């Protein structure tokens, strides 16, 4: 239930409703249509980690930007793999 809220040049990530069983030792899939900055995925995963530490996280997106892939790779310490349908050249000025 993550979504971004824009106020002028400021972008914040908000989470709507979330619920989860115990994730300890499980493989999970996080789906996001567009992996842009990666911040909404990281915020969602950090929230889900309150329900246990998964064994592996699969992040699936139709499109992605290199900046978001790099952010997730540098930030997420849980074993993970990013699955993209296509990788854009870069983020535009609106992220």
mmCIF file with all atom_site columns, C-alpha atoms in Angstrom:
data_model
loop_
_atom_site.group_PDB
_atom_site.id
_atom_site.type_symbol
_atom_site.label_atom_id
_atom_site.label_alt_id
_atom_site.label_comp_id
_atom_site.label_asym_id
_atom_site.label_entity_id
_atom_site.label_seq_id
_atom_site.pdbx_PDB_ins_code
_atom_site.Cartn_x
_atom_site.Cartn_y
_atom_site.Cartn_z
_atom_site.occupancy
_atom_site.B_iso_or_equiv
_atom_site.pdbx_formal_charge
_atom_site.auth_seq_id
_atom_site.auth_comp_id
_atom_site.auth_asym_id
_atom_site.auth_atom_id
_atom_site.pdbx_PDB_model_num
ATOM 1  C CA . UNK A 1 1  ? 0.000  0.000   0.000   1.00 0.00 ? 1  UNK A CA 1
ATOM 2  C CA . UNK A 1 2  ? 2.897  2.411   -0.581  1.00 0.00 ? 2  UNK A CA 1
ATOM 3  C CA . UNK A 1 3  ? 2.349  5.591   -2.541  1.00 0.00 ? 3  UNK A CA 1
ATOM 4  C CA . UNK A 1 4  ? 4.269  8.769   -3.078  1.00 0.00 ? 4  UNK A CA 1
ATOM 5  C CA . UNK A 1 5  ? 2.964  12.179  -2.134  1.00 0.00 ? 5  UNK A CA 1
ATOM 6  C CA . UNK A 1 6  ? 4.350  15.247  -3.867  1.00 0.00 ? 6  UNK A CA 1
ATOM 7  C CA . UNK A 1 7  ? 4.352  18.717  -2.320  1.00 0.00 ? 7  UNK A CA 1
ATOM 8  C CA . UNK A 1 8  ? 6.221  21.069  -4.613  1.00 0.00 ? 8  UNK A CA 1
ATOM 9  C CA . UNK A 1 9  ? 9.735  19.703  -5.007  1.00 0.00 ? 9  UNK A CA 1
ATOM 10 C CA . UNK A 1 10 ? 9.386  17.467  -1.934  1.00 0.00 ? 10 UNK A CA 1
ATOM 11 C CA . UNK A 1 11 ? 8.430  13.808  -2.334  1.00 0.00 ? 11 UNK A CA 1
ATOM 12 C CA . UNK A 1 12 ? 7.437  11.652  0.627   1.00 0.00 ? 12 UNK A CA 1
ATOM 13 C CA . UNK A 1 13 ? 6.537  7.978   0.758   1.00 0.00 ? 13 UNK A CA 1
ATOM 14 C CA . UNK A 1 14 ? 3.368  6.999   2.597   1.00 0.00 ? 14 UNK A CA 1
ATOM 15 C CA . UNK A 1 15 ? 2.122  3.559   3.490   1.00 0.00 ? 15 UNK A CA 1
ATOM 16 C CA . UNK A 1 16 ? -1.531 2.703   3.443   1.00 0.00 ? 16 UNK A CA 1
ATOM 17 C CA . UNK A 1 17 ? -2.964 -0.406  5.049   1.00 0.00 ? 17 UNK A CA 1
ATOM 18 C CA . UNK A 1 18 ? -0.608 -3.319  5.599   1.00 0.00 ? 18 UNK A CA 1
ATOM 19 C CA . UNK A 1 19 ? -0.967 -6.682  7.259   1.00 0.00 ? 19 UNK A CA 1
ATOM 20 C CA . UNK A 1 20 ? 1.287  -9.695  7.251   1.00 0.00 ? 20 UNK A CA 1
ATOM 21 C CA . UNK A 1 21 ? 1.712  -13.093 8.828   1.00 0.00 ? 21 UNK A CA 1
ATOM 22 C CA . UNK A 1 22 ? 5.069  -14.057 10.369  1.00 0.00 ? 22 UNK A CA 1
ATOM 23 C CA . UNK A 1 23 ? 7.675  -13.778 7.575   1.00 0.00 ? 23 UNK A CA 1
ATOM 24 C CA . UNK A 1 24 ? 10.519 -15.478 9.439   1.00 0.00 ? 24 UNK A CA 1
ATOM 25 C CA . UNK A 1 25 ? 12.456 -17.786 7.115   1.00 0.00 ? 25 UNK A CA 1
ATOM 26 C CA . UNK A 1 26 ? 10.082 -17.290 4.171   1.00 0.00 ? 26 UNK A CA 1
ATOM 27 C CA . UNK A 1 27 ? 10.705 -16.084 0.621   1.00 0.00 ? 27 UNK A CA 1
ATOM 28 C CA . UNK A 1 28 ? 8.588  -13.052 -0.221  1.00 0.00 ? 28 UNK A CA 1
ATOM 29 C CA . UNK A 1 29 ? 7.802  -11.135 -3.405  1.00 0.00 ? 29 UNK A CA 1
ATOM 30 C CA . UNK A 1 30 ? 7.394  -7.350  -3.393  1.00 0.00 ? 30 UNK A CA 1
ATOM 31 C CA . UNK A 1 31 ? 5.737  -6.026  -6.567  1.00 0.00 ? 31 UNK A CA 1
ATOM 32 C CA . UNK A 1 32 ? 5.951  -2.431  -7.763  1.00 0.00 ? 32 UNK A CA 1
ATOM 33 C CA . UNK A 1 33 ? 4.974  -1.367  -11.301 1.00 0.00 ? 33 UNK A CA 1
ATOM 34 C CA . UNK A 1 34 ? 7.825  1.175   -11.502 1.00 0.00 ? 34 UNK A CA 1
ATOM 35 C CA . UNK A 1 35 ? 11.026 1.015   -9.476  1.00 0.00 ? 35 UNK A CA 1
ATOM 36 C CA . UNK A 1 36 ? 12.092 4.658   -9.700  1.00 0.00 ? 36 UNK A CA 1
ATOM 37 C CA . UNK A 1 37 ? 14.020 5.854   -6.634  1.00 0.00 ? 37 UNK A CA 1
ATOM 38 C CA . UNK A 1 38 ? 13.561 2.587   -4.689  1.00 0.00 ? 38 UNK A CA 1
ATOM 39 C CA . UNK A 1 39 ? 12.458 4.480   -1.581  1.00 0.00 ? 39 UNK A CA 1
ATOM 40 C CA . UNK A 1 40 ? 8.883  3.136   -1.504  1.00 0.00 ? 40 UNK A CA 1
ATOM 41 C CA . UNK A 1 41 ? 10.133 -0.448  -1.779  1.00 0.00 ? 41 UNK A CA 1
ATOM 42 C CA . UNK A 1 42 ? 12.651 0.046   1.039   1.00 0.00 ? 42 UNK A CA 1
ATOM 43 C CA . UNK A 1 43 ? 10.014 1.699   3.250   1.00 0.00 ? 43 UNK A CA 1
ATOM 44 C CA . UNK A 1 44 ? 7.592  -1.169  2.524   1.00 0.00 ? 44 UNK A CA 1
ATOM 45 C CA . UNK A 1 45 ? 10.229 -3.804  3.276   1.00 0.00 ? 45 UNK A CA 1
ATOM 46 C CA . UNK A 1 46 ? 11.268 -2.068  6.505   1.00 0.00 ? 46 UNK A CA 1
ATOM 47 C CA . UNK A 1 47 ? 7.626  -2.129  7.603   1.00 0.00 ? 47 UNK A CA 1
ATOM 48 C CA . UNK A 1 48 ? 7.292  -5.811  6.703   1.00 0.00 ? 48 UNK A CA 1
ATOM 49 C CA . UNK A 1 49 ? 10.443 -6.644  8.688   1.00 0.00 ? 49 UNK A CA 1
ATOM 50 C CA . UNK A 1 50 ? 8.388  -5.911  11.811  1.00 0.00 ? 50 UNK A CA 1
ATOM 51 C CA . UNK A 1 51 ? 6.748  -9.282  11.029  1.00 0.00 ? 51 UNK A CA 1
ATOM 52 C CA . UNK A 1 52 ? 9.974  -11.315 10.977  1.00 0.00 ? 52 UNK A CA 1
ATOM 53 C CA . UNK A 1 53 ? 13.128 -11.668 8.911   1.00 0.00 ? 53 UNK A CA 1
ATOM 54 C CA . UNK A 1 54 ? 12.469 -13.376 5.569   1.00 0.00 ? 54 UNK A CA 1
ATOM 55 C CA . UNK A 1 55 ? 15.001 -15.784 4.101   1.00 0.00 ? 55 UNK A CA 1
ATOM 56 C CA . UNK A 1 56 ? 14.951 -14.031 0.713   1.00 0.00 ? 56 UNK A CA 1
ATOM 57 C CA . UNK A 1 57 ? 13.161 -11.088 -0.918  1.00 0.00 ? 57 UNK A CA 1
ATOM 58 C CA . UNK A 1 58 ? 12.248 -10.950 -4.621  1.00 0.00 ? 58 UNK A CA 1
ATOM 59 C CA . UNK A 1 59 ? 11.533 -7.433  -5.895  1.00 0.00 ? 59 UNK A CA 1
ATOM 60 C CA . UNK A 1 60 ? 9.551  -7.448  -9.155  1.00 0.00 ? 60 UNK A CA 1
ATOM 61 C CA . UNK A 1 61 ? 8.905  -4.381  -11.317 1.00 0.00 ? 61 UNK A CA 1
ATOM 62 C CA . UNK A 1 62 ? 7.816  -3.891  -14.904 1.00 0.00 ? 62 UNK A CA 1
ATOM 63 C CA . UNK A 1 63 ? 10.206 -0.951  -15.295 1.00 0.00 ? 63 UNK A CA 1
ATOM 64 C CA . UNK A 1 64 ? 13.132 0.298   -13.269 1.00 0.00 ? 64 UNK A CA 1
ATOM 65 C CA . UNK A 1 65 ? 15.698 3.076   -13.153 1.00 0.00 ? 65 UNK A CA 1
ATOM 66 C CA . UNK A 1 66 ? 19.388 2.513   -12.372 1.00 0.00 ? 66 UNK A CA 1
ATOM 67 C CA . UNK A 1 67 ? 19.194 4.988   -9.472  1.00 0.00 ? 67 UNK A CA 1
ATOM 68 C CA . UNK A 1 68 ? 16.512 2.881   -7.759  1.00 0.00 ? 68 UNK A CA 1
ATOM 69 C CA . UNK A 1 69 ? 18.357 -0.379  -8.364  1.00 0.00 ? 69 UNK A CA 1
ATOM 70 C CA . UNK A 1 70 ? 21.520 1.141   -6.885  1.00 0.00 ? 70 UNK A CA 1
ATOM 71 C CA . UNK A 1 71 ? 19.632 2.541   -3.865  1.00 0.00 ? 71 UNK A CA 1
ATOM 72 C CA . UNK A 1 72 ? 18.067 -0.835  -3.075  1.00 0.00 ? 72 UNK A CA 1
ATOM 73 C CA . UNK A 1 73 ? 21.340 -2.701  -3.602  1.00 0.00 ? 73 UNK A CA 1
ATOM 74 C CA . UNK A 1 74 ? 23.201 -0.334  -1.257  1.00 0.00 ? 74 UNK A CA 1
ATOM 75 C CA . UNK A 1 75 ? 20.444 -0.119  1.381   1.00 0.00 ? 75 UNK A CA 1
ATOM 76 C CA . UNK A 1 76 ? 18.830 -3.555  1.662   1.00 0.00 ? 76 UNK A CA 1
ATOM 77 C CA . UNK A 1 77 ? 20.952 -5.978  3.695   1.00 0.00 ? 77 UNK A CA 1
ATOM 78 C CA . UNK A 1 78 ? 18.491 -8.896  3.536   1.00 0.00 ? 78 UNK A CA 1
ATOM 79 C CA . UNK A 1 79 ? 19.328 -11.345 0.697   1.00 0.00 ? 79 UNK A CA 1
ATOM 80 C CA . UNK A 1 80 ? 17.372 -10.207 -2.348  1.00 0.00 ? 80 UNK A CA 1
ATOM 81 C CA . UNK A 1 81 ? 17.097 -10.187 -6.136  1.00 0.00 ? 81 UNK A CA 1
ATOM 82 C CA . UNK A 1 82 ? 15.588 -7.486  -8.333  1.00 0.00 ? 82 UNK A CA 1
ATOM 83 C CA . UNK A 1 83 ? 13.538 -8.651  -11.328 1.00 0.00 ? 83 UNK A CA 1
ATOM 84 C CA . UNK A 1 84 ? 12.860 -6.001  -14.019 1.00 0.00 ? 84 UNK A CA 1
ATOM 85 C CA . UNK A 1 85 ? 10.975 -6.179  -17.304 1.00 0.00 ? 85 UNK A CA 1
ATOM 86 C CA . UNK A 1 86 ? 13.017 -3.231  -18.621 1.00 0.00 ? 86 UNK A CA 1
ATOM 87 C CA . UNK A 1 87 ? 15.674 -0.881  -17.284 1.00 0.00 ? 87 UNK A CA 1
ATOM 88 C CA . UNK A 1 88 ? 15.325 2.789   -18.214 1.00 0.00 ? 88 UNK A CA 1
ATOM 89 C CA . UNK A 1 89 ? 18.372 4.920   -18.975 1.00 0.00 ? 89 UNK A CA 1
ATOM 90 C CA . UNK A 1 90 ? 17.870 7.161   -15.905 1.00 0.00 ? 90 UNK A CA 1
ATOM 91 C CA . UNK A 1 91 ? 15.261 8.944   -13.803 1.00 0.00 ? 91 UNK A CA 1
ATOM 92 C CA . UNK A 1 92 ? 13.690 12.059  -15.250 1.00 0.00 ? 92 UNK A CA 1
ATOM 93 C CA . UNK A 1 93 ? 13.526 15.364  -13.345 1.00 0.00 ? 93 UNK A CA 1
ATOM 94 C CA . UNK A 1 94 ? 10.321 14.205  -11.567 1.00 0.00 ? 94 UNK A CA 1
ATOM 95 C CA . UNK A 1 95 ? 11.941 10.947  -10.372 1.00 0.00 ? 95 UNK A CA 1
#
